[in-house]
Amino acid sequence: MIELNNGKKAPEKNSSNGIFEDYLNNVVIFDNKEVLRPTYTPDYLPHRDEQIQSVASILVAALRGDTPSNILIYGKTGTGKTAVVKYVGKELEKTGESHEMPCYVIYMNCEVVDTQYRLLATLARHLGKEVPMTGWPTDQVYEEFKNSLDKEKRVVIVVMDEIDKLVRKGDDVLYNLSRINADLKNARVSLIGISNDLKFTEFLDPRVKSSLGEEEIIFPPYDAEQIHDILEQRAKIAFKQSALDETVTRLCAAFAAQEHGDARRALDLLRVSGEIAERSKSSIVEERHVRLAQDKIEVDRIVEVVRTLPTQSKLVLLSVLKIKGRLEKTGDNISTGEVYTAYKQMCNDIGADILTQRRITDLISELDMLGIVNAMVVSKGRYGRTKAISLSVPEDNTKNVLMEDYRLKPLEDFIPIMPNVAQSQLF
DNA sequence: CTTCCACGGGAACACTGGGGTG
DNA sequence: CACCCCAGTGTTCCCGTGGAAG
């Protein structure tokens, strides 16, 4: 322990047991909380046998030394796509070892690895190549990867999770990867793309589209019954015996089923419910905890999103809030022009750079995507076209989070000047 | 039919953080 | 060391366009 106050002895007025003892003596609800986290891959995936079989039946070609067809996997979030692919991949590598047919599965999340360069660099690094984070020309990285890949006879399965995120930034990599086999003498590559977006192939180069989608597998959402099974299976490991009220898993499943059958959400809900119960010193998780958890998850999400917004976006959001404050009675939607004038004033006040209106349009659209505001383009006839913006998160809450940012602090009491409104109200 | 305001696509640019070469 | 190359990102500039009120 580090002594912080110059040798002066800290007064021991906290309970004689120390601050943690109290908590340790609390009723424990969890046995193993890890199994409720999204990162955990269980050994058995209920209600996904069919999909596992499909993937396996395609990948089995690898064990015979052939190149498996490329696969595209579709399905909404939390339908077990990633879990299934990882599971089958693990099995494939294991079986490959015992059959002396080396198979490697390289898993990548394209939300993180979202550019050509980074994708190729990650692949090369998986093969033990040193590639700098930046600096090289892309084709050099490609060559590196190709050469080290081709050194021995093997089949490499490249899994690209959230592949739709990658496609938006140009599909050159996918084109190159899908043709790489023509350049290889020993090794073989096959691709698995995982997408949340059913329509993402529309933006794809037709050549890539046909090669990538040789096989397509669709993961339907779970229904409430199936989610319930999943929860039961994990809850058995996660919770102490009889710590769960019978209705709890049912309720979690029902909530998640409403949201397009997202199992990940259901597990989150169950875990947070447990945590809330634990904190409120209840020995069992009850229905009310689930309802509390439902709210908490949503609030946490928003707070986190708003907090991590770039300053410029925060300014835009604050403009919306400020104008909303002034329009309270009318409850009108806000237009881009209004936001932009308020935004400019605030930038001046705190000495921030002023971005162009074009850029602000984009920032507003981003806020819309994040679900913080709602922006709809409307045509107001003679008075032109604009976005009708309204807030879709609690006002006070959001404001507090924004004010945590020291750069925005001086704007706490800022009042936007709105010529059209102010004048008509004054006279 | 005109008019108006901002939407939103696309090109161009600036800047960053990292190469490699002479 | 100076210098130029490269990918990636955020931004500005330019501009054609939508669509209902007037």
Short mmCIF file of C-alpha atoms in Angstrom, two decimals, chain A residues 16-298:
data_model
loop_
_atom_site.label_atom_id
_atom_site.label_comp_id
_atom_site.label_asym_id
_atom_site.label_seq_id
_atom_site.Cartn_x
_atom_site.Cartn_y
_atom_site.Cartn_z
CA SER A 16 -13.62 -2.25 11.82
CA ASN A 17 -13.98 -4.98 9.18
CA GLY A 18 -12.72 -2.77 6.36
CA ILE A 19 -14.82 -1.46 3.55
CA PHE A 20 -14.99 -4.63 1.52
CA GLU A 21 -16.00 -7.01 4.28
CA ASP A 22 -19.56 -5.79 4.34
CA TYR A 23 -19.93 -6.50 0.68
CA LEU A 24 -18.28 -9.86 0.89
CA ASN A 25 -20.68 -10.95 3.58
CA ASN A 26 -23.60 -10.07 1.37
CA VAL A 27 -25.69 -12.78 -0.15
CA VAL A 28 -24.00 -14.04 -3.26
CA ILE A 29 -26.20 -14.64 -6.25
CA PHE A 30 -23.70 -15.40 -8.95
CA ASP A 31 -21.67 -18.52 -9.25
CA ASN A 32 -19.95 -17.68 -12.49
CA LYS A 33 -20.94 -14.43 -14.06
CA GLU A 34 -18.60 -14.88 -17.04
CA VAL A 35 -20.98 -17.21 -18.85
CA LEU A 36 -23.45 -14.37 -19.20
CA ARG A 37 -21.00 -12.15 -21.00
CA PRO A 38 -21.21 -11.90 -24.79
CA THR A 39 -17.60 -13.03 -25.16
CA TYR A 40 -18.30 -16.43 -23.71
CA THR A 41 -18.80 -19.21 -26.22
CA PRO A 42 -20.69 -22.16 -24.77
CA ASP A 43 -19.97 -25.75 -25.81
CA TYR A 44 -23.49 -26.27 -26.88
CA LEU A 45 -25.57 -23.85 -28.90
CA PRO A 46 -29.28 -24.56 -28.53
CA HIS A 47 -31.48 -24.24 -31.60
CA ARG A 48 -28.59 -23.77 -33.98
CA ASP A 49 -27.95 -27.37 -34.99
CA GLU A 50 -29.16 -26.75 -38.49
CA GLN A 51 -26.83 -23.81 -39.03
CA ILE A 52 -23.89 -25.64 -37.51
CA GLN A 53 -24.50 -28.52 -39.88
CA SER A 54 -24.67 -26.21 -42.89
CA VAL A 55 -21.41 -24.49 -42.05
CA ALA A 56 -19.69 -27.75 -41.24
CA SER A 57 -20.85 -29.44 -44.42
CA ILE A 58 -19.28 -26.68 -46.46
CA LEU A 59 -16.05 -26.41 -44.51
CA VAL A 60 -15.44 -30.15 -44.49
CA ALA A 61 -13.89 -29.75 -47.92
CA ALA A 62 -10.91 -28.19 -46.16
CA LEU A 63 -10.13 -31.48 -44.42
CA ARG A 64 -9.96 -33.21 -47.77
CA GLY A 65 -7.53 -30.61 -48.98
CA ASP A 66 -10.00 -28.85 -51.24
CA THR A 67 -10.99 -25.23 -51.08
CA PRO A 68 -14.32 -24.79 -49.34
CA SER A 69 -16.84 -22.50 -51.00
CA ASN A 70 -16.99 -18.98 -49.72
CA ILE A 71 -19.87 -18.37 -47.35
CA LEU A 72 -22.04 -15.40 -46.59
CA ILE A 73 -23.93 -15.48 -43.34
CA TYR A 74 -26.85 -13.20 -42.64
CA GLY A 75 -28.78 -12.58 -39.47
CA LYS A 76 -29.72 -9.89 -37.03
CA THR A 77 -27.58 -9.13 -33.99
CA GLY A 78 -27.59 -11.75 -31.29
CA THR A 79 -28.72 -14.64 -33.45
CA GLY A 80 -25.62 -16.68 -32.79
CA LYS A 81 -23.78 -16.09 -36.07
CA THR A 82 -20.42 -15.39 -34.52
CA ALA A 83 -20.80 -18.10 -31.91
CA VAL A 84 -21.60 -20.73 -34.52
CA VAL A 85 -18.74 -19.78 -36.80
CA LYS A 86 -16.24 -19.70 -33.97
CA TYR A 87 -17.47 -23.00 -32.69
CA VAL A 88 -17.28 -24.75 -36.05
CA GLY A 89 -13.93 -23.11 -36.72
CA LYS A 90 -12.48 -24.46 -33.50
CA GLU A 91 -13.70 -27.94 -34.31
CA LEU A 92 -12.27 -27.72 -37.80
CA GLU A 93 -8.83 -26.74 -36.56
CA LYS A 94 -8.93 -29.57 -34.03
CA THR A 95 -9.94 -32.18 -36.60
CA GLY A 96 -7.45 -30.82 -39.08
CA GLU A 97 -4.63 -31.47 -36.65
CA SER A 98 -5.48 -35.11 -36.17
CA HIS A 99 -5.86 -35.63 -39.91
CA GLU A 100 -2.60 -33.90 -40.73
CA MET A 101 -4.38 -31.42 -42.87
CA PRO A 102 -3.56 -28.05 -41.38
CA CYS A 103 -6.54 -25.71 -41.27
CA TYR A 104 -6.40 -22.24 -39.86
CA VAL A 105 -9.29 -20.03 -39.04
CA ILE A 106 -8.53 -16.34 -38.84
CA TYR A 107 -11.28 -14.36 -37.20
CA MET A 108 -11.60 -10.63 -37.74
CA ASN A 109 -14.14 -8.08 -36.74
CA CYS A 110 -14.46 -5.56 -39.53
CA GLU A 111 -15.82 -2.95 -37.19
CA VAL A 112 -12.35 -2.68 -35.73
CA VAL A 113 -10.34 -3.76 -38.76
CA ASP A 114 -12.17 -1.51 -41.16
CA THR A 115 -9.78 -0.59 -43.95
CA GLN A 116 -7.95 -2.48 -46.68
CA TYR A 117 -4.61 -1.84 -45.12
CA ARG A 118 -5.60 -2.90 -41.64
CA LEU A 119 -7.32 -6.01 -42.89
CA LEU A 120 -4.33 -7.21 -44.86
CA ALA A 121 -1.97 -6.24 -42.06
CA THR A 122 -3.98 -8.26 -39.55
CA LEU A 123 -3.94 -11.27 -41.84
CA ALA A 124 -0.20 -11.00 -42.35
CA ARG A 125 0.37 -10.68 -38.62
CA HIS A 126 -1.63 -13.82 -37.99
CA LEU A 127 0.95 -15.62 -40.08
CA GLY A 128 3.75 -14.23 -37.98
CA LYS A 129 4.77 -11.40 -40.28
CA GLU A 130 5.84 -8.09 -38.86
CA VAL A 131 3.83 -5.39 -40.53
CA PRO A 132 3.86 -1.79 -39.31
CA MET A 133 0.56 -0.22 -38.40
CA THR A 134 0.94 2.24 -41.23
CA GLY A 135 3.47 3.37 -43.80
CA TRP A 136 3.72 0.62 -46.36
CA PRO A 137 1.90 0.66 -49.67
CA THR A 138 -1.07 -1.70 -49.55
CA ASP A 139 0.12 -3.98 -52.32
CA GLN A 140 3.30 -4.64 -50.42
CA VAL A 141 1.31 -5.83 -47.44
CA TYR A 142 -0.72 -7.99 -49.79
CA GLU A 143 2.46 -9.54 -51.19
CA GLU A 144 3.82 -10.22 -47.71
CA PHE A 145 0.63 -11.95 -46.73
CA LYS A 146 0.45 -13.96 -49.91
CA ASN A 147 4.04 -15.13 -49.77
CA SER A 148 4.05 -16.26 -46.17
CA LEU A 149 0.71 -17.90 -46.74
CA ASP A 150 1.96 -19.91 -49.66
CA LYS A 151 4.98 -21.28 -47.84
CA GLU A 152 3.20 -24.44 -46.82
CA LYS A 153 0.24 -26.47 -47.88
CA ARG A 154 -2.78 -25.50 -45.85
CA VAL A 155 -6.28 -24.17 -45.92
CA VAL A 156 -6.95 -20.81 -44.35
CA ILE A 157 -10.45 -19.70 -43.55
CA VAL A 158 -10.79 -15.97 -43.20
CA VAL A 159 -13.80 -14.96 -41.15
CA MET A 160 -14.92 -11.38 -41.57
CA ASP A 161 -17.46 -10.43 -38.97
CA GLU A 162 -19.63 -7.38 -39.60
CA ILE A 163 -18.41 -7.37 -43.16
CA ASP A 164 -20.97 -4.72 -44.09
CA LYS A 165 -18.88 -2.18 -42.19
CA LEU A 166 -16.01 -2.87 -44.53
CA VAL A 167 -17.90 -2.76 -47.77
CA ARG A 168 -18.92 0.86 -47.36
CA LYS A 169 -15.29 1.87 -47.70
CA GLY A 170 -14.68 0.20 -51.03
CA ASP A 171 -14.64 -3.47 -51.80
CA ASP A 172 -11.19 -3.73 -53.38
CA VAL A 173 -9.88 -5.93 -50.59
CA LEU A 174 -12.71 -8.36 -50.99
CA TYR A 175 -12.10 -8.51 -54.70
CA ASN A 176 -8.41 -9.20 -54.19
CA LEU A 177 -9.00 -11.76 -51.48
CA SER A 178 -11.58 -13.62 -53.46
CA ARG A 179 -9.11 -13.99 -56.31
CA ILE A 180 -6.07 -14.77 -54.25
CA ASN A 181 -6.35 -18.51 -54.85
CA ALA A 182 -5.33 -18.00 -58.46
CA ASP A 183 -1.96 -16.71 -57.26
CA LEU A 184 -1.34 -19.42 -54.70
CA LYS A 185 0.54 -22.66 -55.37
CA ASN A 186 0.25 -24.49 -52.05
CA ALA A 187 -2.19 -22.81 -49.75
CA ARG A 188 -5.89 -22.22 -50.26
CA VAL A 189 -8.04 -19.47 -48.90
CA SER A 190 -11.73 -19.41 -48.35
CA LEU A 191 -13.81 -16.58 -46.99
CA ILE A 192 -16.67 -16.36 -44.57
CA GLY A 193 -18.51 -13.07 -44.38
CA ILE A 194 -20.88 -12.33 -41.55
CA SER A 195 -23.38 -9.53 -41.96
CA ASN A 196 -26.23 -8.01 -39.98
CA ASP A 197 -27.50 -6.31 -43.04
CA LEU A 198 -29.46 -8.41 -45.47
CA LYS A 199 -29.12 -5.95 -48.29
CA PHE A 200 -25.46 -5.17 -48.08
CA THR A 201 -24.56 -7.09 -51.23
CA GLU A 202 -26.40 -4.46 -53.23
CA PHE A 203 -23.42 -2.15 -52.91
CA LEU A 204 -21.03 -4.89 -53.91
CA ASP A 205 -19.19 -5.26 -57.17
CA PRO A 206 -21.12 -8.03 -58.97
CA ARG A 207 -17.96 -10.09 -59.39
CA VAL A 208 -17.26 -9.97 -55.67
CA LYS A 209 -20.87 -10.63 -54.93
CA SER A 210 -21.01 -13.85 -56.85
CA SER A 211 -17.71 -15.15 -55.57
CA LEU A 212 -18.33 -14.26 -51.95
CA GLY A 213 -21.86 -15.55 -51.90
CA GLU A 214 -21.23 -19.01 -53.29
CA GLU A 215 -23.10 -20.30 -50.27
CA GLU A 216 -25.51 -18.30 -48.20
CA ILE A 217 -26.79 -19.16 -44.78
CA ILE A 218 -29.48 -17.26 -42.98
CA PHE A 219 -29.82 -17.17 -39.21
CA PRO A 220 -33.43 -16.50 -38.26
CA PRO A 221 -34.07 -14.62 -35.02
CA TYR A 222 -34.80 -16.70 -31.96
CA ASP A 223 -38.35 -16.72 -30.69
CA ALA A 224 -39.16 -16.18 -27.02
CA GLU A 225 -39.23 -19.91 -26.33
CA GLN A 226 -35.78 -20.47 -27.77
CA ILE A 227 -34.27 -17.53 -25.96
CA HIS A 228 -35.73 -18.93 -22.80
CA ASP A 229 -33.91 -22.20 -23.39
CA ILE A 230 -30.66 -20.39 -23.92
CA LEU A 231 -31.10 -18.41 -20.74
CA GLU A 232 -31.97 -21.50 -18.74
CA GLN A 233 -28.87 -23.28 -19.97
CA ARG A 234 -26.55 -20.44 -18.99
CA ALA A 235 -28.40 -19.49 -15.83
CA LYS A 236 -27.76 -22.97 -14.45
CA ILE A 237 -24.03 -22.25 -14.55
CA ALA A 238 -24.14 -18.56 -13.82
CA PHE A 239 -26.34 -18.37 -10.76
CA LYS A 240 -26.37 -20.04 -7.41
CA GLN A 241 -29.08 -22.59 -7.03
CA SER A 242 -32.55 -21.17 -6.49
CA ALA A 243 -31.29 -17.62 -6.77
CA LEU A 244 -33.53 -17.10 -9.74
CA ASP A 245 -37.21 -16.52 -9.57
CA GLU A 246 -38.97 -18.76 -12.07
CA THR A 247 -40.50 -15.83 -13.93
CA VAL A 248 -37.23 -13.99 -14.41
CA THR A 249 -35.85 -15.90 -17.37
CA ARG A 250 -39.27 -15.84 -18.98
CA LEU A 251 -39.47 -12.10 -18.67
CA CYS A 252 -35.95 -11.55 -20.00
CA ALA A 253 -36.76 -13.77 -22.94
CA ALA A 254 -39.97 -11.91 -23.60
CA PHE A 255 -38.26 -8.54 -23.58
CA ALA A 256 -35.55 -9.71 -25.92
CA ALA A 257 -37.98 -11.40 -28.25
CA GLN A 258 -39.69 -8.09 -28.76
CA GLU A 259 -36.40 -6.73 -29.99
CA HIS A 260 -36.02 -9.04 -32.97
CA GLY A 261 -34.95 -12.02 -30.86
CA ASP A 262 -31.59 -10.78 -29.72
CA ALA A 263 -30.05 -13.38 -27.44
CA ARG A 264 -27.16 -11.16 -26.50
CA ARG A 265 -29.57 -8.61 -25.17
CA ALA A 266 -31.40 -11.23 -23.18
CA LEU A 267 -28.17 -12.36 -21.55
CA ASP A 268 -27.22 -8.78 -20.77
CA LEU A 269 -30.58 -8.23 -19.23
CA LEU A 270 -30.24 -11.31 -17.07
CA ARG A 271 -26.77 -10.35 -15.91
CA VAL A 272 -27.69 -6.78 -15.07
CA SER A 273 -30.82 -7.97 -13.28
CA GLY A 274 -28.61 -10.15 -11.15
CA GLU A 275 -26.22 -7.33 -10.43
CA ILE A 276 -29.06 -5.07 -9.39
CA ALA A 277 -30.49 -7.74 -7.14
CA GLU A 278 -27.10 -8.31 -5.59
CA ARG A 279 -26.57 -4.64 -4.90
CA SER A 280 -29.98 -4.28 -3.33
CA LYS A 281 -29.03 -7.17 -1.05
CA SER A 282 -31.76 -9.40 -2.30
CA SER A 283 -30.98 -13.09 -2.18
CA ILE A 284 -33.02 -13.91 -5.24
CA VAL A 285 -33.52 -12.15 -8.55
CA GLU A 286 -37.08 -11.10 -9.05
CA GLU A 287 -39.22 -9.67 -11.76
CA ARG A 288 -38.82 -6.09 -10.52
CA HIS A 289 -35.07 -6.36 -10.90
CA VAL A 290 -35.49 -7.23 -14.54
CA ARG A 291 -37.62 -4.17 -15.12
CA LEU A 292 -35.05 -2.00 -13.41
CA ALA A 293 -32.34 -3.60 -15.51
CA GLN A 294 -34.25 -2.90 -18.69
CA ASP A 295 -34.18 0.82 -17.92
CA LYS A 296 -30.63 0.83 -16.69
CA ILE A 297 -29.26 -0.77 -19.84
CA GLU A 298 -30.92 1.79 -22.04
#
